[in-house]
Amino acid sequence: MTHSPATQQYREKQAGDLRPGDFVYPPGDGPAAEIAGIEVQNDDYDVAALLLVTMVDGGTVRIAVGSSVPVCDAVDAGVDAESDAGTAGAGAPESNTPDSNIPDSGALDSRTPASSTSAEGGSDASPEPAVVVPPRPEMPPTYTRPSAEELALIPEPDGTPEAVVSAAAANHKGKNGVQVLADRLTKGINTKSGSCLRDLSNLAFDLCIVLRDPDHALAVADLLNVLPFDGNLDRWASIERALALSSFICREAGQAERAAVYEKLLRAPESQEEDPFKARINARVRQRSLNEPNLYDKEIFRAIDNGNHEAERDWRFLRLEALMFLRAHGGSKTIGEDELARRISNELEAVRA
């Protein structure tokens, strides 16, 4: 931003501290202008980003919220105006002297009564409301991984991962879906494979939701629950499903402390962003998705209208997963935990029917 020549005297002020009545130097070499009003404009993330400053003379200036702008007092603004007029009428020699910026005492005395009178007159009038620029968004809550004592609440697997899967499938020999998944997994479980993690997650859900075997479902899910987030969102989606299911199973069984461990693990990746700005944006986007979750209402109603019960069940299964995730994450601003518990119960009945 360019200012008047060095004859103008100004100081820097944060844009967020500007108030109506302040004198600010607009871009260019003109004199200071008095602010008549300030309008705060937000960006697409609903954060204050720009100030639209309207001057008494009708001009407008756009200023970024974090900028510093040159301002002066009302008296200095009058001096600048007189100085500019004097410079235009008289020659330039006087203005180049070092003391030309300092007004003499007579000039100051002549202005004092007018300024004091205006101050007295304005004392009876109600002051204009100050424009308050919203503060920067708070940092998102810091989620950390559970402590060693908390992780000890998750039991070690009984044997190899393949043995855990075999033991779970042995109780449901007549169930084709479980047997297909178990046969594929018992050939070798590779935790680096996204398809293998998906099969484990699907097996845990089938055992709990369809076959009503939460104990074996939790044992299978624990094979995933202890895996850390490595930045691969496709692989993490299967782990996230298993953690949400495990939280639901433990809360239904009255194991609140163990459920809290799974919920901490589920939220742990949210604290890994080191850049503060990106962390705030991610938190805002994540909260919006929690407040407006996709619960597949249109798809379910369409399947009901078409009489397609199989498709309706599949969509309700996805809705159940979304509700479990919301509950494990602590709910949202639009759906409380009690309402989530009620909806989960309704979807369980619909899926199992």
Short mmCIF file of C-alpha atoms in Angstrom, two decimals:
data_model
loop_
_atom_site.label_atom_id
_atom_site.label_comp_id
_atom_site.label_asym_id
_atom_site.label_seq_id
_atom_site.Cartn_x
_atom_site.Cartn_y
_atom_site.Cartn_z
CA MET A 1 0.00 0.00 0.00
CA THR A 2 1.50 3.39 -0.98
CA HIS A 3 1.23 6.44 1.25
CA SER A 4 1.56 10.19 0.94
CA PRO A 5 5.06 11.66 0.86
CA ALA A 6 7.15 11.83 3.98
CA THR A 7 5.38 15.06 5.01
CA GLN A 8 2.46 12.91 6.23
CA GLN A 9 2.76 11.54 9.72
CA TYR A 10 1.11 8.20 10.35
CA ARG A 11 1.30 5.07 12.45
CA GLU A 12 0.43 1.44 11.74
CA LYS A 13 -2.78 -0.13 13.07
CA GLN A 14 -4.16 -3.66 12.72
CA ALA A 15 -7.13 -3.82 10.35
CA GLY A 16 -9.15 -5.67 12.98
CA ASP A 17 -8.75 -2.73 15.39
CA LEU A 18 -10.20 -0.13 13.02
CA ARG A 19 -13.35 1.70 14.18
CA PRO A 20 -15.70 4.26 12.63
CA GLY A 21 -14.20 7.71 13.20
CA ASP A 22 -10.61 6.59 12.63
CA PHE A 23 -8.61 8.37 9.92
CA VAL A 24 -6.92 6.01 7.48
CA TYR A 25 -4.72 6.74 4.48
CA PRO A 26 -6.28 5.11 1.37
CA PRO A 27 -3.99 3.65 -1.30
CA GLY A 28 -2.27 6.38 -3.28
CA ASP A 29 -0.93 9.76 -2.23
CA GLY A 30 -4.14 11.40 -1.05
CA PRO A 31 -4.85 12.76 2.43
CA ALA A 32 -6.29 10.69 5.27
CA ALA A 33 -10.03 9.98 5.15
CA GLU A 34 -12.42 9.38 8.04
CA ILE A 35 -14.05 5.94 8.33
CA ALA A 36 -17.85 6.02 8.28
CA GLY A 37 -18.57 2.30 8.54
CA ILE A 38 -16.95 -1.13 8.41
CA GLU A 39 -18.45 -4.33 7.02
CA VAL A 40 -16.87 -7.72 7.80
CA GLN A 41 -16.91 -10.23 4.94
CA ASN A 42 -16.27 -13.95 5.61
CA ASP A 43 -14.59 -16.46 3.35
CA ASP A 44 -16.13 -19.75 2.19
CA TYR A 45 -15.22 -21.36 5.52
CA ASP A 46 -17.20 -18.73 7.44
CA VAL A 47 -14.05 -17.08 8.80
CA ALA A 48 -13.57 -13.29 8.78
CA ALA A 49 -11.33 -12.54 5.81
CA LEU A 50 -11.99 -9.03 4.45
CA LEU A 51 -13.06 -5.63 5.77
CA LEU A 52 -15.04 -3.33 3.46
CA VAL A 53 -14.29 0.13 4.83
CA THR A 54 -16.57 3.01 3.76
CA MET A 55 -15.26 6.56 4.11
CA VAL A 56 -17.21 9.71 5.03
CA ASP A 57 -16.61 11.05 1.52
CA GLY A 58 -18.21 7.92 0.00
CA GLY A 59 -15.04 6.10 -1.02
CA THR A 60 -14.45 2.45 -0.11
CA VAL A 61 -11.33 0.45 0.66
CA ARG A 62 -10.99 -3.32 0.98
CA ILE A 63 -8.54 -4.47 3.65
CA ALA A 64 -7.50 -8.01 4.58
CA VAL A 65 -8.23 -8.82 8.23
CA GLY A 66 -4.59 -9.49 9.11
CA SER A 67 -3.15 -6.39 7.41
CA SER A 68 -1.60 -3.33 9.03
CA VAL A 69 -2.80 0.00 7.65
CA PRO A 70 -1.51 3.58 8.04
CA VAL A 71 -3.74 5.75 10.23
CA CYS A 72 -3.50 9.12 11.95
CA ASP A 73 -5.36 11.18 14.54
CA ALA A 74 -8.04 13.72 13.62
CA VAL A 75 -5.65 16.60 14.38
CA ASP A 76 -2.93 15.11 12.19
CA ALA A 77 -5.44 14.61 9.39
CA GLY A 78 -6.25 18.35 9.55
CA VAL A 79 -2.55 19.20 9.46
CA ASP A 80 -2.08 17.02 6.40
CA ALA A 81 -4.95 18.71 4.60
CA GLU A 82 -3.57 22.18 5.43
CA SER A 83 -0.05 21.08 4.54
CA ASP A 84 -1.18 19.83 1.14
CA ALA A 85 -3.06 23.10 0.49
CA GLY A 86 -0.09 25.18 1.63
CA THR A 87 2.31 23.22 -0.50
CA ALA A 88 0.14 23.74 -3.54
CA GLY A 89 -0.10 27.55 -2.94
CA ALA A 90 3.42 28.29 -1.80
CA GLY A 91 6.65 26.92 -3.18
CA ALA A 92 8.34 23.69 -2.14
CA PRO A 93 11.39 25.08 -0.28
CA GLU A 94 9.59 25.29 3.06
CA SER A 95 8.20 21.76 2.84
CA ASN A 96 11.65 20.22 2.47
CA THR A 97 12.90 21.50 5.83
CA PRO A 98 13.13 18.89 8.60
CA ASP A 99 10.71 20.74 10.90
CA SER A 100 8.01 21.36 8.30
CA ASN A 101 5.98 18.42 9.64
CA ILE A 102 5.59 19.96 13.11
CA PRO A 103 2.76 22.53 13.39
CA ASP A 104 3.45 25.69 15.39
CA SER A 105 1.75 26.27 18.74
CA GLY A 106 -0.54 28.97 17.32
CA ALA A 107 -1.97 26.57 14.80
CA LEU A 108 -2.57 24.00 17.52
CA ASP A 109 -4.22 26.60 19.80
CA SER A 110 -6.50 27.75 17.02
CA ARG A 111 -7.78 24.22 16.54
CA THR A 112 -8.18 23.29 20.18
CA PRO A 113 -11.60 24.95 20.84
CA ALA A 114 -13.18 23.35 17.80
CA SER A 115 -11.95 19.90 18.69
CA SER A 116 -13.02 20.23 22.32
CA THR A 117 -16.44 21.50 21.25
CA SER A 118 -16.95 18.53 18.96
CA ALA A 119 -15.93 16.19 21.76
CA GLU A 120 -18.44 17.82 24.13
CA GLY A 121 -21.17 17.67 21.54
CA GLY A 122 -20.53 14.00 20.90
CA SER A 123 -20.58 13.11 24.59
CA ASP A 124 -24.37 13.31 24.71
CA ALA A 125 -24.85 11.21 21.58
CA SER A 126 -24.69 7.46 21.87
CA PRO A 127 -21.38 6.12 20.51
CA GLU A 128 -21.45 4.11 17.31
CA PRO A 129 -21.27 0.38 17.92
CA ALA A 130 -17.77 -0.93 17.41
CA VAL A 131 -17.23 -3.47 14.64
CA VAL A 132 -15.86 -6.58 16.32
CA VAL A 133 -13.84 -8.81 14.03
CA PRO A 134 -14.40 -12.44 15.03
CA PRO A 135 -11.31 -14.04 16.54
CA ARG A 136 -9.43 -16.73 14.71
CA PRO A 137 -11.02 -20.16 15.10
CA GLU A 138 -9.79 -22.11 18.05
CA MET A 139 -7.43 -24.96 17.42
CA PRO A 140 -9.23 -28.28 17.01
CA PRO A 141 -9.18 -30.52 20.09
CA THR A 142 -6.04 -32.57 20.38
CA TYR A 143 -6.67 -36.28 20.25
CA THR A 144 -3.87 -38.55 21.36
CA ARG A 145 -3.45 -42.27 21.20
CA PRO A 146 -4.48 -44.23 24.30
CA SER A 147 -1.89 -44.85 26.97
CA ALA A 148 -0.27 -48.24 27.51
CA GLU A 149 -2.62 -48.89 30.44
CA GLU A 150 -5.63 -48.17 28.26
CA LEU A 151 -4.36 -50.33 25.40
CA ALA A 152 -3.97 -53.18 27.89
CA LEU A 153 -7.80 -53.33 28.02
CA ILE A 154 -7.70 -54.82 24.50
CA PRO A 155 -6.75 -58.49 24.98
CA GLU A 156 -4.09 -60.21 22.93
CA PRO A 157 -5.44 -62.51 20.18
CA ASP A 158 -5.86 -66.15 21.14
CA GLY A 159 -3.32 -67.62 18.72
CA THR A 160 -2.52 -66.46 15.21
CA PRO A 161 -4.89 -64.19 13.29
CA GLU A 162 -5.83 -67.15 11.09
CA ALA A 163 -6.67 -69.19 14.21
CA VAL A 164 -8.95 -66.39 15.47
CA VAL A 165 -10.83 -66.37 12.16
CA SER A 166 -11.13 -70.17 12.12
CA ALA A 167 -12.50 -70.22 15.68
CA ALA A 168 -15.10 -67.59 14.79
CA ALA A 169 -16.22 -69.43 11.64
CA ALA A 170 -16.37 -72.83 13.40
CA ASN A 171 -19.51 -71.79 15.31
CA HIS A 172 -21.38 -70.91 12.08
CA LYS A 173 -20.66 -73.75 9.69
CA GLY A 174 -23.98 -73.48 7.90
CA LYS A 175 -23.58 -69.79 7.05
CA ASN A 176 -22.24 -69.45 3.54
CA GLY A 177 -21.20 -65.77 3.74
CA VAL A 178 -19.05 -66.28 6.82
CA GLN A 179 -17.49 -69.47 5.44
CA VAL A 180 -16.48 -67.79 2.18
CA LEU A 181 -14.75 -64.96 4.03
CA ALA A 182 -13.12 -67.36 6.51
CA ASP A 183 -11.79 -69.64 3.75
CA ARG A 184 -10.20 -66.68 2.03
CA LEU A 185 -8.66 -65.29 5.23
CA THR A 186 -7.32 -68.54 6.68
CA LYS A 187 -5.03 -68.89 3.66
CA GLY A 188 -3.01 -66.01 5.09
CA ILE A 189 -3.81 -62.62 6.58
CA ASN A 190 -1.73 -59.74 5.23
CA THR A 191 -2.39 -56.52 7.16
CA LYS A 192 -0.77 -54.50 4.37
CA SER A 193 -3.47 -55.62 1.94
CA GLY A 194 -6.55 -53.39 1.70
CA SER A 195 -8.73 -56.27 0.45
CA CYS A 196 -7.65 -58.44 3.39
CA LEU A 197 -8.57 -55.70 5.86
CA ARG A 198 -11.92 -55.29 4.13
CA ASP A 199 -12.64 -59.03 4.46
CA LEU A 200 -11.81 -58.93 8.19
CA SER A 201 -14.07 -55.92 8.68
CA ASN A 202 -16.93 -57.55 6.75
CA LEU A 203 -16.51 -60.77 8.74
CA ALA A 204 -16.72 -58.87 12.05
CA PHE A 205 -19.91 -57.09 10.93
CA ASP A 206 -21.54 -60.31 9.70
CA LEU A 207 -20.75 -62.06 12.99
CA CYS A 208 -22.16 -59.23 15.11
CA ILE A 209 -25.08 -57.86 13.09
CA VAL A 210 -26.33 -60.87 11.13
CA LEU A 211 -25.35 -63.83 13.31
CA ARG A 212 -25.58 -62.04 16.68
CA ASP A 213 -22.19 -63.30 17.84
CA PRO A 214 -20.58 -60.17 19.37
CA ASP A 215 -17.80 -62.05 21.20
CA HIS A 216 -16.26 -63.59 18.09
CA ALA A 217 -16.98 -60.39 16.16
CA LEU A 218 -14.95 -58.39 18.70
CA ALA A 219 -12.09 -60.91 18.56
CA VAL A 220 -11.93 -60.56 14.77
CA ALA A 221 -12.26 -56.76 14.92
CA ASP A 222 -9.37 -56.56 17.40
CA LEU A 223 -7.09 -57.89 14.68
CA LEU A 224 -7.72 -54.54 12.94
CA ASN A 225 -8.18 -52.26 15.94
CA VAL A 226 -4.50 -52.32 16.95
CA LEU A 227 -3.28 -51.27 13.49
CA PRO A 228 -2.08 -47.64 13.34
CA PHE A 229 -3.14 -45.03 10.80
CA ASP A 230 -0.47 -44.91 8.06
CA GLY A 231 -2.00 -42.20 5.89
CA ASN A 232 -3.74 -44.61 3.52
CA LEU A 233 -7.42 -43.68 3.73
CA ASP A 234 -8.61 -46.78 1.84
CA ARG A 235 -6.97 -49.10 4.35
CA TRP A 236 -8.04 -46.90 7.27
CA ALA A 237 -11.71 -47.12 6.22
CA SER A 238 -11.77 -50.83 7.16
CA ILE A 239 -10.01 -50.18 10.47
CA GLU A 240 -12.37 -47.30 11.22
CA ARG A 241 -15.41 -49.56 10.64
CA ALA A 242 -13.96 -52.17 13.00
CA LEU A 243 -13.29 -49.56 15.71
CA ALA A 244 -16.84 -48.17 15.47
CA LEU A 245 -18.28 -51.70 15.68
CA SER A 246 -16.06 -52.56 18.64
CA SER A 247 -17.14 -49.41 20.47
CA PHE A 248 -20.79 -50.35 19.89
CA ILE A 249 -20.29 -53.95 21.12
CA CYS A 250 -18.49 -52.83 24.30
CA ARG A 251 -21.04 -50.15 25.12
CA GLU A 252 -23.87 -52.64 24.68
CA ALA A 253 -22.00 -55.01 27.01
CA GLY A 254 -21.42 -52.31 29.64
CA GLN A 255 -17.65 -52.09 29.03
CA ALA A 256 -17.47 -48.31 28.85
CA GLU A 257 -13.73 -48.04 29.55
CA ARG A 258 -12.80 -50.43 26.76
CA ALA A 259 -15.23 -48.67 24.41
CA ALA A 260 -13.51 -45.36 25.21
CA VAL A 261 -10.18 -46.85 24.11
CA TYR A 262 -11.61 -47.78 20.71
CA GLU A 263 -13.08 -44.30 20.36
CA LYS A 264 -9.71 -42.71 21.11
CA LEU A 265 -8.09 -44.88 18.47
CA LEU A 266 -10.78 -43.91 15.98
CA ARG A 267 -10.13 -40.18 16.51
CA ALA A 268 -6.33 -40.39 16.75
CA PRO A 269 -5.61 -39.61 13.05
CA GLU A 270 -7.42 -36.27 13.41
CA SER A 271 -4.56 -34.86 15.50
CA GLN A 272 -1.74 -35.78 13.11
CA GLU A 273 -1.93 -32.62 10.97
CA GLU A 274 0.94 -30.37 12.10
CA ASP A 275 0.02 -27.27 10.11
CA PRO A 276 -2.33 -25.17 12.34
CA PHE A 277 -4.28 -23.68 9.43
CA LYS A 278 -4.87 -27.06 7.75
CA ALA A 279 -5.81 -28.56 11.12
CA ARG A 280 -8.49 -25.88 11.64
CA ILE A 281 -9.86 -26.34 8.12
CA ASN A 282 -9.91 -30.13 8.49
CA ALA A 283 -11.72 -29.81 11.82
CA ARG A 284 -14.32 -27.47 10.29
CA VAL A 285 -14.93 -29.79 7.32
CA ARG A 286 -15.08 -32.83 9.60
CA GLN A 287 -17.60 -31.14 11.91
CA ARG A 288 -19.75 -30.25 8.93
CA SER A 289 -19.77 -33.91 7.81
CA LEU A 290 -20.71 -34.97 11.34
CA ASN A 291 -23.54 -32.43 11.47
CA GLU A 292 -24.84 -33.39 8.01
CA PRO A 293 -24.10 -37.12 7.70
CA ASN A 294 -25.14 -39.15 4.67
CA LEU A 295 -27.70 -41.60 6.05
CA TYR A 296 -28.86 -42.82 2.63
CA ASP A 297 -32.45 -41.67 3.06
CA LYS A 298 -33.10 -41.21 -0.67
CA GLU A 299 -31.67 -44.62 -1.56
CA ILE A 300 -33.69 -46.39 1.15
CA PHE A 301 -36.96 -44.70 0.17
CA ARG A 302 -36.33 -45.49 -3.49
CA ALA A 303 -35.77 -49.16 -2.68
CA ILE A 304 -38.95 -49.22 -0.58
CA ASP A 305 -40.95 -47.64 -3.41
CA ASN A 306 -39.60 -50.19 -5.86
CA GLY A 307 -40.30 -53.10 -3.49
CA ASN A 308 -36.61 -54.11 -3.63
CA HIS A 309 -36.11 -55.53 -0.13
CA GLU A 310 -32.54 -56.73 -0.80
CA ALA A 311 -31.42 -53.28 -1.89
CA GLU A 312 -33.22 -51.71 1.05
CA ARG A 313 -31.37 -54.01 3.45
CA ASP A 314 -28.00 -53.17 1.88
CA TRP A 315 -28.64 -49.43 2.18
CA ARG A 316 -29.84 -49.81 5.77
CA PHE A 317 -26.65 -51.71 6.53
CA LEU A 318 -24.66 -48.70 5.31
CA ARG A 319 -26.83 -46.38 7.38
CA LEU A 320 -26.18 -48.54 10.44
CA GLU A 321 -22.42 -48.27 9.88
CA ALA A 322 -22.69 -44.47 9.58
CA LEU A 323 -24.70 -44.24 12.80
CA MET A 324 -22.19 -46.43 14.65
CA PHE A 325 -19.35 -44.21 13.48
CA LEU A 326 -21.20 -41.08 14.66
CA ARG A 327 -21.80 -42.62 18.07
CA ALA A 328 -18.17 -43.74 18.43
CA HIS A 329 -17.03 -40.26 17.45
CA GLY A 330 -19.14 -38.71 20.20
CA GLY A 331 -22.21 -37.68 18.22
CA SER A 332 -22.65 -34.36 16.45
CA LYS A 333 -24.30 -30.97 16.99
CA THR A 334 -27.45 -32.17 15.19
CA ILE A 335 -27.82 -35.74 16.49
CA GLY A 336 -27.24 -36.46 20.17
CA GLU A 337 -26.09 -39.76 21.63
CA ASP A 338 -29.56 -40.73 22.86
CA GLU A 339 -31.04 -40.19 19.41
CA LEU A 340 -28.16 -42.13 17.86
CA ALA A 341 -28.80 -45.06 20.18
CA ARG A 342 -32.48 -45.06 19.23
CA ARG A 343 -31.73 -44.96 15.51
CA ILE A 344 -29.12 -47.72 15.77
CA SER A 345 -31.66 -49.93 17.55
CA ASN A 346 -34.23 -49.31 14.79
CA GLU A 347 -31.74 -50.12 12.01
CA LEU A 348 -30.61 -53.27 13.78
CA GLU A 349 -34.17 -54.56 13.83
CA ALA A 350 -34.68 -53.65 10.19
CA VAL A 351 -31.45 -55.32 9.02
CA ARG A 352 -31.93 -58.46 11.07
CA ALA A 353 -35.54 -58.83 9.94
#
